[in-house]
PDB file of C-alpha atoms in Angstrom:
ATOM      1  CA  UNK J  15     -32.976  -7.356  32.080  1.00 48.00           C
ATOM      2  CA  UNK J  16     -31.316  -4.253  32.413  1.00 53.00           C
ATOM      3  CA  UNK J  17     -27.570  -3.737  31.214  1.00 49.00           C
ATOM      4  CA  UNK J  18     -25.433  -0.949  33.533  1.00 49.00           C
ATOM      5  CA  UNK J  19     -23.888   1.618  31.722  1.00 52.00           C
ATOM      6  CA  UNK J  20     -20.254   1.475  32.817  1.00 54.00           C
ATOM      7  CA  UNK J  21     -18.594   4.816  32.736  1.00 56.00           C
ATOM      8  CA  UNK J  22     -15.556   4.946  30.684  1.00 60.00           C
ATOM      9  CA  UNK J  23     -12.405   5.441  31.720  1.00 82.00           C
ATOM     10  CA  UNK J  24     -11.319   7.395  28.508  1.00 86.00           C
ATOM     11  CA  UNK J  25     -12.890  10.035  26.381  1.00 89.00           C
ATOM     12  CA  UNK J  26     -11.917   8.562  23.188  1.00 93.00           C
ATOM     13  CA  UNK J  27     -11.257   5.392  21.526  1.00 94.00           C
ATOM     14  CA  UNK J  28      -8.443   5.537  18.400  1.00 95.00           C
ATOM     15  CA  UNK J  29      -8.741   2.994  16.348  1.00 95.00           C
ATOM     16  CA  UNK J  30      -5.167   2.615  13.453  1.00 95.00           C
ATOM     17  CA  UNK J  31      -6.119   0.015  10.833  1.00 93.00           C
ATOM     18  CA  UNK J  32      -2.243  -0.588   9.969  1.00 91.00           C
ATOM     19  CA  UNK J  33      -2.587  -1.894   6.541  1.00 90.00           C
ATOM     20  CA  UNK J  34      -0.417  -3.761   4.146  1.00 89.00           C
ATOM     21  CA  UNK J  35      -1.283  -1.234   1.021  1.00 91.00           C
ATOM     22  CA  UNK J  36      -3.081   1.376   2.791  1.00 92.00           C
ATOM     23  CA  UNK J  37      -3.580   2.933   6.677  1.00 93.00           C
ATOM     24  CA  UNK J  38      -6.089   5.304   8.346  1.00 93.00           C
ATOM     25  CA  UNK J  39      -7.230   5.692  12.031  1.00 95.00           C
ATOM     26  CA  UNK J  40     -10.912   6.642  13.062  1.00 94.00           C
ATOM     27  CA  UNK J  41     -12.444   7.668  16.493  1.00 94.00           C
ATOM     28  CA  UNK J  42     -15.441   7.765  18.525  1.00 93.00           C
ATOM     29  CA  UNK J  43     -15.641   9.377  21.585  1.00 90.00           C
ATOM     30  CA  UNK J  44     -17.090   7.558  24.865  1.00 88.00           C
ATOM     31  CA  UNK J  45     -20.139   9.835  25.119  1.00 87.00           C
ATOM     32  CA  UNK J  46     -21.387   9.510  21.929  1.00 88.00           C
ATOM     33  CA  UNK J  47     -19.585   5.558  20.795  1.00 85.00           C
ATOM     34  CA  UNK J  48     -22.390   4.966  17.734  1.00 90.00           C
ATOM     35  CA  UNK J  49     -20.689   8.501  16.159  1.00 89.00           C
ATOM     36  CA  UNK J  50     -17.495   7.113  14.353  1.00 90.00           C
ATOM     37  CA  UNK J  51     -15.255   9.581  12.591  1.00 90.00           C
ATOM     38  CA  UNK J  52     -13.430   8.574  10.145  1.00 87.00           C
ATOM     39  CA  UNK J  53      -9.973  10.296   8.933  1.00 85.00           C
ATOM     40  CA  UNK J  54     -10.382  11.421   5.516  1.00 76.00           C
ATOM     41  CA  UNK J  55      -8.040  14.468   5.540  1.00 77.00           C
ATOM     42  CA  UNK J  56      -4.286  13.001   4.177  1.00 81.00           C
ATOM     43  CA  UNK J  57      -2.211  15.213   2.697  1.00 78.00           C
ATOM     44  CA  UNK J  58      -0.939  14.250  -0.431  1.00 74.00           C
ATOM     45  CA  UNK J  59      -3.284  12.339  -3.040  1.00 68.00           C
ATOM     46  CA  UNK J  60      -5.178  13.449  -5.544  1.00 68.00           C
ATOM     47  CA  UNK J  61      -6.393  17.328  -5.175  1.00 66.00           C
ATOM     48  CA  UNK J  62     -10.025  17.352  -3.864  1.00 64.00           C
ATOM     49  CA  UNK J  63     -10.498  13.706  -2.778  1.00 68.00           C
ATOM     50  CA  UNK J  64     -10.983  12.855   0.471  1.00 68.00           C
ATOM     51  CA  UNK J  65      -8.906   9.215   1.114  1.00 78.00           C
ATOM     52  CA  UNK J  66      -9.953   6.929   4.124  1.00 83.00           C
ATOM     53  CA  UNK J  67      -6.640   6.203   3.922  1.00 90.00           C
ATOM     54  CA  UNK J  68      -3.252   6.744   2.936  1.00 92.00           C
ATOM     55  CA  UNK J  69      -0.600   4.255   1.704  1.00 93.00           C
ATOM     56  CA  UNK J  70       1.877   2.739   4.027  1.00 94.00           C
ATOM     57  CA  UNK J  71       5.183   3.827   3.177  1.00 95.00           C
ATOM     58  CA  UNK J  72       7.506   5.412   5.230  1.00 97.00           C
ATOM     59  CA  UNK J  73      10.456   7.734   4.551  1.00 98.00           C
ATOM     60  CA  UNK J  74      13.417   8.133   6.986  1.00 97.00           C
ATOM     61  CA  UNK J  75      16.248  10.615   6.181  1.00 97.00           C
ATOM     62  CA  UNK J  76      19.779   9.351   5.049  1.00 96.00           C
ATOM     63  CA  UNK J  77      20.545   9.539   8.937  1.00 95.00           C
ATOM     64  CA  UNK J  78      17.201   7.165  10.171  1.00 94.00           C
ATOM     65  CA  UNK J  79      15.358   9.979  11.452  1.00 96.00           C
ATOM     66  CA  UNK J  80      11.511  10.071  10.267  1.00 97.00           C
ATOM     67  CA  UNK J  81      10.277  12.304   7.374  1.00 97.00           C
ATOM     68  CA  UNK J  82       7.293  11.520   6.460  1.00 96.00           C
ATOM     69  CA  UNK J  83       4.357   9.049   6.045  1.00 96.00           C
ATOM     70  CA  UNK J  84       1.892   7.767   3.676  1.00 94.00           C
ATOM     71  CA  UNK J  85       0.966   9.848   0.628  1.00 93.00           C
ATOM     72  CA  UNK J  86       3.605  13.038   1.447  1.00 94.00           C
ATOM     73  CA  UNK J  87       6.441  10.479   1.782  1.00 96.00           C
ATOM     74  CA  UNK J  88       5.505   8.515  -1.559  1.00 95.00           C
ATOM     75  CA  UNK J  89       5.526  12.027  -3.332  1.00 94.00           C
ATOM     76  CA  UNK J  90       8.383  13.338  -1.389  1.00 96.00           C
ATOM     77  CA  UNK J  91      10.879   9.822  -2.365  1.00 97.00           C
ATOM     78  CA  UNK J  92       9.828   9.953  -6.070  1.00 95.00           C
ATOM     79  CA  UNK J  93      10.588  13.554  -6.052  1.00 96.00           C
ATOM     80  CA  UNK J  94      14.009  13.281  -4.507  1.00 96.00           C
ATOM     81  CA  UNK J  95      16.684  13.155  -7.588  1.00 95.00           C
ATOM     82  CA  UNK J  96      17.628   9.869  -8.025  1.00 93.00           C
ATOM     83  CA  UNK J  97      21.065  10.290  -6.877  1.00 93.00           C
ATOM     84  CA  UNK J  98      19.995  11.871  -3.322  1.00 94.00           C
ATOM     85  CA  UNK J  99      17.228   8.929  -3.221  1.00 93.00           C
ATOM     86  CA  UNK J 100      19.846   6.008  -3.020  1.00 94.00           C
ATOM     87  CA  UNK J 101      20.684   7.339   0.756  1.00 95.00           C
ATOM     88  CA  UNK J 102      17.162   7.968   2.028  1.00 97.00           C
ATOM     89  CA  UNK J 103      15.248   4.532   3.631  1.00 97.00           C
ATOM     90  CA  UNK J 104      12.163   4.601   1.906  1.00 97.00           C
ATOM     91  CA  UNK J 105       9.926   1.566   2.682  1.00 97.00           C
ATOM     92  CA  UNK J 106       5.915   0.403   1.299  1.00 93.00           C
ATOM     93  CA  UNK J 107       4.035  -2.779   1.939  1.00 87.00           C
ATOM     94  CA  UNK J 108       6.384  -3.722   4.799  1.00 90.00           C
ATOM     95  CA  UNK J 109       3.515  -4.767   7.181  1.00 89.00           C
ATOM     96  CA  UNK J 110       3.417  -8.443   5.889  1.00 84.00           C
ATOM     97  CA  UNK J 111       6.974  -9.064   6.575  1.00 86.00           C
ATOM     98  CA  UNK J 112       6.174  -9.582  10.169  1.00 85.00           C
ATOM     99  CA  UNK J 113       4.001 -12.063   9.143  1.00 81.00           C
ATOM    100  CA  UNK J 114       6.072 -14.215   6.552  1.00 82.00           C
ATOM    101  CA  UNK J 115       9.150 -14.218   8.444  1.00 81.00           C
ATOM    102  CA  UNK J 116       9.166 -17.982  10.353  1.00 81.00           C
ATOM    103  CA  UNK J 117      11.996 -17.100  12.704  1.00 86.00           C
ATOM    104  CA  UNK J 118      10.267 -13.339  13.909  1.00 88.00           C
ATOM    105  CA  UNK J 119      12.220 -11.435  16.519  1.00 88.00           C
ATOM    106  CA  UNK J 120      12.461  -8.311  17.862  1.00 90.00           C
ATOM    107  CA  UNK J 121      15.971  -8.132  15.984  1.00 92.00           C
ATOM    108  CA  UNK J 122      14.108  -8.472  12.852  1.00 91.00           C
ATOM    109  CA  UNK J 123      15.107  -6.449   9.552  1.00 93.00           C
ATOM    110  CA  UNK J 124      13.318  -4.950   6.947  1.00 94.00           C
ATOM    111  CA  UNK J 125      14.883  -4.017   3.833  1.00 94.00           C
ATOM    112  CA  UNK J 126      14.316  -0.207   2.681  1.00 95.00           C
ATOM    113  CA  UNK J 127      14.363   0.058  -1.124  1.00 94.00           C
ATOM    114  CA  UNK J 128      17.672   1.025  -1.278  1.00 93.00           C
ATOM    115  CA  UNK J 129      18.335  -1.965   0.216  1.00 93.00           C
ATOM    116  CA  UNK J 130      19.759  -1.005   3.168  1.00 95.00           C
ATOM    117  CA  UNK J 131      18.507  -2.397   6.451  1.00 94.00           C
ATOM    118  CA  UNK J 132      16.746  -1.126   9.701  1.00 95.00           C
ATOM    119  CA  UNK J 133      15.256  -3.369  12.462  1.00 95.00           C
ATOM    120  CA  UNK J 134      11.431  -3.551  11.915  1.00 95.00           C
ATOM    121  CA  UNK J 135      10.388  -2.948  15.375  1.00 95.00           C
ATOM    122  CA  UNK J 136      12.103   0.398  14.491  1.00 96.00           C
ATOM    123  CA  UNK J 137      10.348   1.284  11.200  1.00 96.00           C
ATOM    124  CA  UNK J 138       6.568   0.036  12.562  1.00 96.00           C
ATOM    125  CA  UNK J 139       7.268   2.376  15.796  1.00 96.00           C
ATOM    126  CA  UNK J 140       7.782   5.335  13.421  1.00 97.00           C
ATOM    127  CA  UNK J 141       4.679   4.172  11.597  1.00 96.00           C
ATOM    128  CA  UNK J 142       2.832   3.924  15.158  1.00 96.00           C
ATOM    129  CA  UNK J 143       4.063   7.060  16.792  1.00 96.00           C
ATOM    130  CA  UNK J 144       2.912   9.359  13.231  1.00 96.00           C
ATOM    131  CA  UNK J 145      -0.604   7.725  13.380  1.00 95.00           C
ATOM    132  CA  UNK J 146      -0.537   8.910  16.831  1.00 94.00           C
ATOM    133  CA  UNK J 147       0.475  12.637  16.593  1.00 94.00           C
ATOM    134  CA  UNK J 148      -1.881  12.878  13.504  1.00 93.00           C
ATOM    135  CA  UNK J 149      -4.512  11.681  15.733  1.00 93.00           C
ATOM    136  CA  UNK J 150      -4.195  13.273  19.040  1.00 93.00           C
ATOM    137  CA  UNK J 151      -3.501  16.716  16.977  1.00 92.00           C
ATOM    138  CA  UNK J 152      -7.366  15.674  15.200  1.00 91.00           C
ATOM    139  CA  UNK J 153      -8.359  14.876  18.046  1.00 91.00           C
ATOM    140  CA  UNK J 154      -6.915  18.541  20.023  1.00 90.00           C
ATOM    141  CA  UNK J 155      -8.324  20.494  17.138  1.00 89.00           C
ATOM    142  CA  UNK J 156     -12.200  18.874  17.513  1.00 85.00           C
ATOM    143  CA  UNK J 157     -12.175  18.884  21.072  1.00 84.00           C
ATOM    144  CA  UNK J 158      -9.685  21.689  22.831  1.00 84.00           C
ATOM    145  CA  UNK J 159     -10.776  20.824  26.925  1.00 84.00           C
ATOM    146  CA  UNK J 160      -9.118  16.537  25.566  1.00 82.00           C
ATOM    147  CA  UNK J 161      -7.100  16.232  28.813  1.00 78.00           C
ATOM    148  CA  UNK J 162      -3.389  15.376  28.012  1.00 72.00           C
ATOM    149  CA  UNK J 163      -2.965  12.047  29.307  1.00 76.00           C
ATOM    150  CA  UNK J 164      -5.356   9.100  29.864  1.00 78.00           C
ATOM    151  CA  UNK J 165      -7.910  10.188  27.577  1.00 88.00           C
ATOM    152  CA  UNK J 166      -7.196   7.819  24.667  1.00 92.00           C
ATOM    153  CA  UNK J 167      -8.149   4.028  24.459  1.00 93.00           C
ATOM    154  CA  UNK J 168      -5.797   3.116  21.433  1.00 94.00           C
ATOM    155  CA  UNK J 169      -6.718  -0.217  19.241  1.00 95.00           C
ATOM    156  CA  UNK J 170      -4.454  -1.594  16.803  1.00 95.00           C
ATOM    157  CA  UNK J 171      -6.044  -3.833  14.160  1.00 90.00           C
ATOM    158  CA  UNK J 172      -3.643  -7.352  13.303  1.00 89.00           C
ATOM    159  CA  UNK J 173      -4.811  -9.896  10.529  1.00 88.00           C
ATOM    160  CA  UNK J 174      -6.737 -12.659  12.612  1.00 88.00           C
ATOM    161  CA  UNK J 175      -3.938 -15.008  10.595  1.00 88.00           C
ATOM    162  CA  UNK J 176      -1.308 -13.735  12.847  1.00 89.00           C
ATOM    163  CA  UNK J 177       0.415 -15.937  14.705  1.00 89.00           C
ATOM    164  CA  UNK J 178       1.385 -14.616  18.258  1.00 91.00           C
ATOM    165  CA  UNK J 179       4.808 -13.699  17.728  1.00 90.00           C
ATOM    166  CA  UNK J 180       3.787 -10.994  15.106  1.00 90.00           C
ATOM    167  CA  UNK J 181       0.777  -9.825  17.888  1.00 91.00           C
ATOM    168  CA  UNK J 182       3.523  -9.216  19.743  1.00 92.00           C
ATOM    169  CA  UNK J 183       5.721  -7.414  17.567  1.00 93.00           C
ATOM    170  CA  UNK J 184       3.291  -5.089  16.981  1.00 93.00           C
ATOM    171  CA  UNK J 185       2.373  -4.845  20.617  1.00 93.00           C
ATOM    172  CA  UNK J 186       5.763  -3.923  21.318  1.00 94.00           C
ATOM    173  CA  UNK J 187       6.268  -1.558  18.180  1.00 94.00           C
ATOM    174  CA  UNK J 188       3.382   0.177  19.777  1.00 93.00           C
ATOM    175  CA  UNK J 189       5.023   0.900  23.163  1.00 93.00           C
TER     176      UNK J 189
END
């Protein structure tokens, strides 16, 4: 029996694997889904290797305000003298938090190495939102005529052992 192609909606599917070492996003546009392409161009990371991914840590200024993610904000925090680093929230492997803490709320804190604390909802939207303006700024240099809005189906990847409290979390980090 014959299937019916349904037309999609969207040009594009983006597709963040949000890891708990390591994050990367591929794509595949709608008229051509069996072509996946992979991000492999982080900055940061070892000189003439291309990386799948890049590690999840995050780096907010001594005010909150992002810096920098994944390889460029590990290099960046090391680099900082250790006397500047104590005010800058730098945080790595914080994805599994939302899954070990039993009482999960949007209220929920994560502590940045300095030990200073931020709500997580905050810290996994400024994870979100760079994934996104990496990708839609791939995504405008491969394909310039990309209209603006509605063009991007955008999957999130959670650990199947996620209980729905964390789905949501990250559901709502995402808005």
């Amino acid at each position: 029996e014959a299937r019916s192609q349904q037309t999609a909606s969207f040009a594009v599917v983006v597709a963040i694997d949000f890891g708990t070492t390591s994050s990367g996003y591929a794509f595949s546009f709608s008229s051509d889904p069996e072509a996946i392409h992979m991000m492999r161009k982080w900055e940061g990371g070892d000189p003439g290797v291309a990386n799948q991914k890049t590690p999840t840590s995050l780096l907010l200024t001594p005010e909150g305000v992002f810096h920098s993610f994944g390889y460029t904000a590990r290099d960046y925090y090391h680099d900082l003298d250790p006397e500047e680093a104590r005010d800058w929230l730098y945080f790595e492997k914080f994805k599994m938090k939302i899954h070990s803490t039993s009482d999960l709320t949007m209220k929920t804190e994560l502590e940045a190495v300095n030990g200073k604390k931020m709500q997580a909802l905050e810290v996994f939207a400024h994870a979100l939102r760079f994934f996104k303006q990496h990708a839609v700024q791939e995504l405008k240099d491969q394909c310039p005529s990309l209209p603006e809005r509605g063009a991007i189906r955008w999957v999130i990847t959670v650990p199947a052992i996620w209980k729905q409290p964390a789905k949501q979390f990250m559901r709502e980090a995402a808005y």
